[in-house]
C-alpha cells in the first residue's frame, strides 16, 4: 500500500539513478520516489571541494519537487550529499538512510589533505581510473557483457547491469557512448569532503546507515565514531560489497521500507 511519504534517492558516483530501477521500483510500491538522474551534471552546480554545490543542487531539486519534508536515501557519493543536506537543511528532511557512504574522517582526512596539497589526489582515489575509462564502444560490442566482465560489476544483479547500460550508455549512429561526463566523475572523487567532523545530524532526525559486510569503502572500525556521534542505527547486508544496493536491490528496498514504516508509526504514536 502506497503511503504519502516521499523519498529522494541520490545515486553513487558514475551510476545514474536509472541504474537503480529494481531498487526504486520496490521502494515505489510503498512511497513516492524522486531522483536527480545525474547528480553533479547540472552546469549551474559545478563540482566543488566538499560537494557543497551538490548539496545546493539537491536542495533546489527538493524545493521544486515537493512542498513537504521527505526521506533522503543515498548510496556512496549520494549518501554523503544526503547527509550534508540533512545536517544543513533539516527542515527539508523527515529521515535519512545512508548506504555505504565513503567517509574520510580522523587521521585519514589529514592524510588526504596532505596528498591533495601535493597534487597527488588521483593516487588515493578512483579519479585516475575514471579519467582513463573507456567512453566509446564499437557498434558490434555487447556492452552488457563488457561491463559484466568488470570487477566492480561481478556481483551485481543482472537486471541492474542491464539498467546501468540503459541509463549510462547511449547508442549513436556510429557507436555506443558513455552518457555522462567521466571528467565530472573523476572530479567528484578528487573533491570528496575532508571536513565531515564539522557536521552532526539534528537530535530528533531519524537516521540509519546500511553497510555491506564485504565493503572496502565503509569499514566498521573507521565509521564507528561517525555512527556514535550521529546516533545512527547500523545494519549490515550479509555478503554485500560496496555496491550492495545493486547486488541485492530487493533486500535493500525491503530494509528501507521497513525502517520508514517504523519511523512513520512512531510519529503517529507521538
Short mmCIF file of C-alpha atoms in Angstrom, two decimals:
data_model
loop_
_atom_site.label_atom_id
_atom_site.label_comp_id
_atom_site.label_asym_id
_atom_site.label_seq_id
_atom_site.Cartn_x
_atom_site.Cartn_y
_atom_site.Cartn_z
CA UNK A 1 0.00 0.00 0.00
CA UNK A 2 1.46 3.34 -1.08
CA UNK A 3 1.91 5.98 1.62
CA UNK A 4 2.07 9.74 1.35
CA UNK A 5 5.77 9.64 2.17
CA UNK A 6 8.22 10.80 -0.45
CA UNK A 7 11.78 9.54 -0.89
CA UNK A 8 14.59 11.25 -2.73
CA UNK A 9 17.22 8.77 -3.88
CA UNK A 10 20.77 10.00 -4.58
CA UNK A 11 22.95 7.70 -6.67
CA UNK A 12 26.60 6.69 -6.42
CA UNK A 13 29.23 8.46 -8.50
CA UNK A 14 29.21 7.10 -12.04
CA UNK A 15 25.87 5.29 -11.67
CA UNK A 16 22.90 7.36 -12.90
CA UNK A 17 19.67 6.96 -10.95
CA UNK A 18 18.25 4.72 -13.68
CA UNK A 19 20.82 2.09 -12.71
CA UNK A 20 18.79 1.51 -9.54
CA UNK A 21 15.46 0.80 -11.27
CA UNK A 22 14.91 -2.50 -9.42
CA UNK A 23 15.55 -0.89 -6.03
CA UNK A 24 13.50 2.22 -6.84
CA UNK A 25 10.59 0.19 -8.21
CA UNK A 26 10.48 -1.74 -4.94
CA UNK A 27 10.54 1.49 -2.96
CA UNK A 28 7.84 2.95 -5.23
CA UNK A 29 5.46 0.19 -4.22
CA UNK A 30 5.07 1.97 -0.87
CA UNK A 31 6.34 5.51 -1.40
CA UNK A 32 6.64 8.28 -3.94
CA UNK A 33 10.21 8.22 -5.22
CA UNK A 34 12.05 11.08 -6.89
CA UNK A 35 15.68 11.31 -8.01
CA UNK A 36 18.13 13.53 -9.86
CA UNK A 37 19.14 11.35 -12.78
CA UNK A 38 22.76 12.54 -12.98
CA UNK A 39 23.74 14.41 -9.83
CA UNK A 40 26.59 16.93 -10.34
CA UNK A 41 25.97 17.27 -14.08
CA UNK A 42 23.93 20.48 -13.82
CA UNK A 43 26.24 23.28 -15.08
CA UNK A 44 24.67 25.62 -12.54
CA UNK A 45 26.19 23.49 -9.78
CA UNK A 46 29.74 22.51 -10.81
CA UNK A 47 31.58 20.05 -8.59
CA UNK A 48 33.46 21.81 -5.79
CA UNK A 49 35.61 20.74 -2.85
CA UNK A 50 33.38 19.30 -0.14
CA UNK A 51 30.44 18.88 -2.56
CA UNK A 52 28.59 21.94 -1.27
CA UNK A 53 27.35 22.71 -4.78
CA UNK A 54 25.82 19.25 -4.92
CA UNK A 55 24.04 19.98 -1.64
CA UNK A 56 22.71 23.18 -3.22
CA UNK A 57 21.68 21.20 -6.32
CA UNK A 58 19.74 18.71 -4.21
CA UNK A 59 18.12 21.46 -2.14
CA UNK A 60 16.92 23.24 -5.28
CA UNK A 61 15.54 19.98 -6.65
CA UNK A 62 13.68 19.25 -3.41
CA UNK A 63 12.14 22.72 -3.39
CA UNK A 64 10.97 22.20 -6.98
CA UNK A 65 9.57 18.68 -6.50
CA UNK A 66 7.90 18.72 -3.11
CA UNK A 67 6.40 21.08 -0.58
CA UNK A 68 6.76 18.86 2.48
CA UNK A 69 9.87 17.28 4.05
CA UNK A 70 10.88 13.93 2.55
CA UNK A 71 13.14 11.00 3.35
CA UNK A 72 16.63 11.12 1.88
CA UNK A 73 18.20 7.85 0.78
CA UNK A 74 21.62 7.84 -0.81
CA UNK A 75 24.29 5.41 -1.95
CA UNK A 76 28.02 6.16 -1.69
CA UNK A 77 28.56 9.70 -3.10
CA UNK A 78 24.80 10.22 -2.91
CA UNK A 79 24.78 9.15 0.73
CA UNK A 80 27.33 11.81 1.69
CA UNK A 81 25.45 14.52 -0.21
CA UNK A 82 22.24 13.41 1.51
CA UNK A 83 23.91 13.51 4.93
CA UNK A 84 25.29 17.01 4.36
CA UNK A 85 21.88 18.16 3.16
CA UNK A 86 20.19 16.74 6.24
CA UNK A 87 22.70 18.48 8.51
CA UNK A 88 22.44 21.87 6.80
CA UNK A 89 18.78 21.85 5.76
CA UNK A 90 16.98 19.66 8.33
CA UNK A 91 13.57 21.24 7.70
CA UNK A 92 13.57 19.56 4.28
CA UNK A 93 14.20 16.10 5.71
CA UNK A 94 11.93 13.59 7.52
CA UNK A 95 14.59 10.90 7.87
CA UNK A 96 17.85 9.68 6.41
CA UNK A 97 19.17 6.34 5.12
CA UNK A 98 22.85 6.14 4.22
CA UNK A 99 24.03 3.25 2.04
CA UNK A 100 27.79 2.62 2.38
CA UNK A 101 28.91 6.27 2.40
CA UNK A 102 32.62 6.94 1.73
CA UNK A 103 33.64 8.78 4.89
CA UNK A 104 37.06 10.40 5.17
CA UNK A 105 37.47 11.23 8.85
CA UNK A 106 40.08 11.45 11.60
CA UNK A 107 43.70 10.79 10.69
CA UNK A 108 42.68 9.63 7.23
CA UNK A 109 41.36 13.10 6.44
CA UNK A 110 44.71 14.60 7.43
CA UNK A 111 46.47 12.20 5.06
CA UNK A 112 44.12 13.10 2.21
CA UNK A 113 44.62 16.82 2.86
CA UNK A 114 48.38 16.40 2.59
CA UNK A 115 48.10 14.32 -0.57
CA UNK A 116 45.67 16.84 -2.07
CA UNK A 117 48.09 19.73 -1.37
CA UNK A 118 50.81 17.81 -3.19
CA UNK A 119 48.58 17.34 -6.22
CA UNK A 120 48.55 13.57 -5.82
CA UNK A 121 44.85 13.05 -5.12
CA UNK A 122 44.40 10.73 -8.07
CA UNK A 123 46.72 8.21 -6.49
CA UNK A 124 44.48 7.68 -3.46
CA UNK A 125 41.14 7.68 -5.25
CA UNK A 126 39.50 6.16 -8.33
CA UNK A 127 39.84 9.51 -10.15
CA UNK A 128 42.62 8.25 -12.42
CA UNK A 129 40.55 5.22 -13.39
CA UNK A 130 37.59 7.48 -14.18
CA UNK A 131 39.72 9.70 -16.40
CA UNK A 132 41.13 6.71 -18.25
CA UNK A 133 37.91 4.73 -18.58
CA UNK A 134 36.55 3.64 -21.93
CA UNK A 135 33.82 6.02 -23.09
CA UNK A 136 33.13 4.72 -26.61
CA UNK A 137 32.42 1.23 -27.93
CA UNK A 138 32.01 0.00 -31.48
CA UNK A 139 28.53 -0.95 -32.68
CA UNK A 140 29.39 -4.64 -32.65
CA UNK A 141 30.21 -4.56 -28.91
CA UNK A 142 27.99 -6.41 -26.44
CA UNK A 143 28.11 -3.59 -23.89
CA UNK A 144 26.36 -5.54 -21.14
CA UNK A 145 28.93 -8.34 -21.44
CA UNK A 146 31.69 -5.73 -21.40
CA UNK A 147 30.56 -4.43 -18.02
CA UNK A 148 29.79 -7.87 -16.63
CA UNK A 149 33.49 -8.58 -17.08
CA UNK A 150 34.49 -5.67 -14.85
CA UNK A 151 35.36 -6.37 -11.20
CA UNK A 152 33.01 -3.68 -9.89
CA UNK A 153 30.06 -5.37 -11.61
CA UNK A 154 30.85 -9.01 -10.92
CA UNK A 155 28.35 -9.45 -8.05
CA UNK A 156 25.63 -7.18 -9.38
CA UNK A 157 22.10 -8.33 -10.11
CA UNK A 158 21.84 -8.97 -13.89
CA UNK A 159 18.88 -6.59 -14.21
CA UNK A 160 20.90 -3.85 -12.53
CA UNK A 161 23.72 -4.25 -15.04
CA UNK A 162 21.20 -4.02 -17.87
CA UNK A 163 19.66 -0.93 -16.26
CA UNK A 164 23.09 0.63 -15.84
CA UNK A 165 23.82 0.18 -19.53
CA UNK A 166 20.41 1.62 -20.43
CA UNK A 167 20.96 4.70 -18.27
CA UNK A 168 24.71 5.25 -18.65
CA UNK A 169 25.31 4.37 -22.32
CA UNK A 170 23.62 5.83 -25.38
CA UNK A 171 23.58 4.49 -28.91
CA UNK A 172 24.68 6.80 -31.71
CA UNK A 173 24.66 6.05 -35.46
CA UNK A 174 28.32 5.03 -35.28
CA UNK A 175 28.98 3.75 -31.76
CA UNK A 176 27.87 3.30 -28.18
CA UNK A 177 28.98 6.19 -25.97
CA UNK A 178 29.03 6.92 -22.25
CA UNK A 179 26.06 9.16 -21.48
CA UNK A 180 27.61 11.15 -18.65
CA UNK A 181 30.83 13.12 -18.27
CA UNK A 182 33.67 10.94 -16.98
CA UNK A 183 35.65 14.10 -16.18
CA UNK A 184 32.94 15.11 -13.70
CA UNK A 185 33.05 11.58 -12.30
CA UNK A 186 36.79 12.00 -11.72
CA UNK A 187 36.35 15.43 -10.12
CA UNK A 188 33.82 14.03 -7.67
CA UNK A 189 36.41 11.52 -6.48
CA UNK A 190 39.03 14.28 -6.20
CA UNK A 191 36.85 16.62 -4.14
CA UNK A 192 35.46 14.27 -1.50
CA UNK A 193 34.71 16.14 1.75
CA UNK A 194 37.52 16.07 4.29
CA UNK A 195 35.66 18.03 6.97
CA UNK A 196 32.93 15.57 7.91
CA UNK A 197 33.73 16.07 11.59
CA UNK A 198 32.14 19.52 11.41
CA UNK A 199 28.70 18.09 10.76
CA UNK A 200 26.19 16.43 13.04
CA UNK A 201 22.60 15.39 12.43
CA UNK A 202 19.85 17.11 14.44
CA UNK A 203 18.91 15.17 17.58
CA UNK A 204 15.33 14.48 16.51
CA UNK A 205 16.06 13.31 12.95
CA UNK A 206 15.64 9.53 12.50
CA UNK A 207 18.60 8.09 10.61
CA UNK A 208 20.28 4.81 9.84
CA UNK A 209 23.32 3.56 7.96
CA UNK A 210 23.44 0.31 6.00
CA UNK A 211 26.82 -1.11 5.02
CA UNK A 212 27.98 -4.17 3.12
CA UNK A 213 29.59 -7.00 5.05
CA UNK A 214 32.43 -7.13 2.49
CA UNK A 215 32.70 -3.43 1.71
CA UNK A 216 36.17 -1.97 1.33
CA UNK A 217 34.85 1.59 1.47
CA UNK A 218 32.85 1.77 4.69
CA UNK A 219 34.85 -0.20 7.27
CA UNK A 220 33.09 -0.51 10.63
CA UNK A 221 36.13 0.36 12.75
CA UNK A 222 36.62 3.59 10.78
CA UNK A 223 32.98 4.69 10.79
CA UNK A 224 32.22 3.80 14.42
CA UNK A 225 32.87 7.36 15.71
CA UNK A 226 30.65 8.80 12.95
CA UNK A 227 27.85 6.37 13.84
CA UNK A 228 28.10 7.18 17.54
CA UNK A 229 28.22 10.95 17.04
CA UNK A 230 25.15 10.95 14.81
CA UNK A 231 23.28 8.25 16.77
CA UNK A 232 22.76 6.11 13.70
CA UNK A 233 21.18 2.69 13.70
CA UNK A 234 23.56 0.37 11.82
CA UNK A 235 22.54 -2.59 9.67
CA UNK A 236 24.92 -4.82 7.71
CA UNK A 237 23.96 -6.56 4.46
CA UNK A 238 25.38 -10.09 4.53
CA UNK A 239 27.76 -10.86 1.67
CA UNK A 240 27.33 -7.31 0.38
CA UNK A 241 30.15 -5.27 -1.09
CA UNK A 242 30.22 -1.51 -1.56
CA UNK A 243 27.77 -1.89 -4.44
CA UNK A 244 25.24 -3.94 -2.42
CA UNK A 245 22.24 -1.77 -3.45
CA UNK A 246 22.84 -3.05 -6.99
CA UNK A 247 23.74 -6.55 -5.83
CA UNK A 248 20.74 -7.16 -3.58
CA UNK A 249 18.29 -4.41 -4.59
CA UNK A 250 15.09 -6.07 -3.39
CA UNK A 251 16.53 -6.84 0.04
CA UNK A 252 17.80 -3.29 0.42
CA UNK A 253 14.41 -1.88 -0.60
CA UNK A 254 12.72 -4.12 1.97
CA UNK A 255 15.05 -2.87 4.72
CA UNK A 256 14.38 0.75 3.78
CA UNK A 257 10.62 0.26 3.52
CA UNK A 258 10.51 -1.45 6.91
CA UNK A 259 12.53 1.30 8.56
CA UNK A 260 10.47 4.14 7.10
CA UNK A 261 7.26 2.34 8.12
CA UNK A 262 8.65 2.12 11.65
CA UNK A 263 9.54 5.81 11.69
CA UNK A 264 6.10 6.74 10.38
CA UNK A 265 4.34 4.64 13.02
CA UNK A 266 6.41 6.26 15.76
CA UNK A 267 5.29 9.69 14.57
CA UNK A 268 1.68 8.58 14.66
CA UNK A 269 2.04 7.46 18.28
CA UNK A 270 3.60 10.77 19.24
#
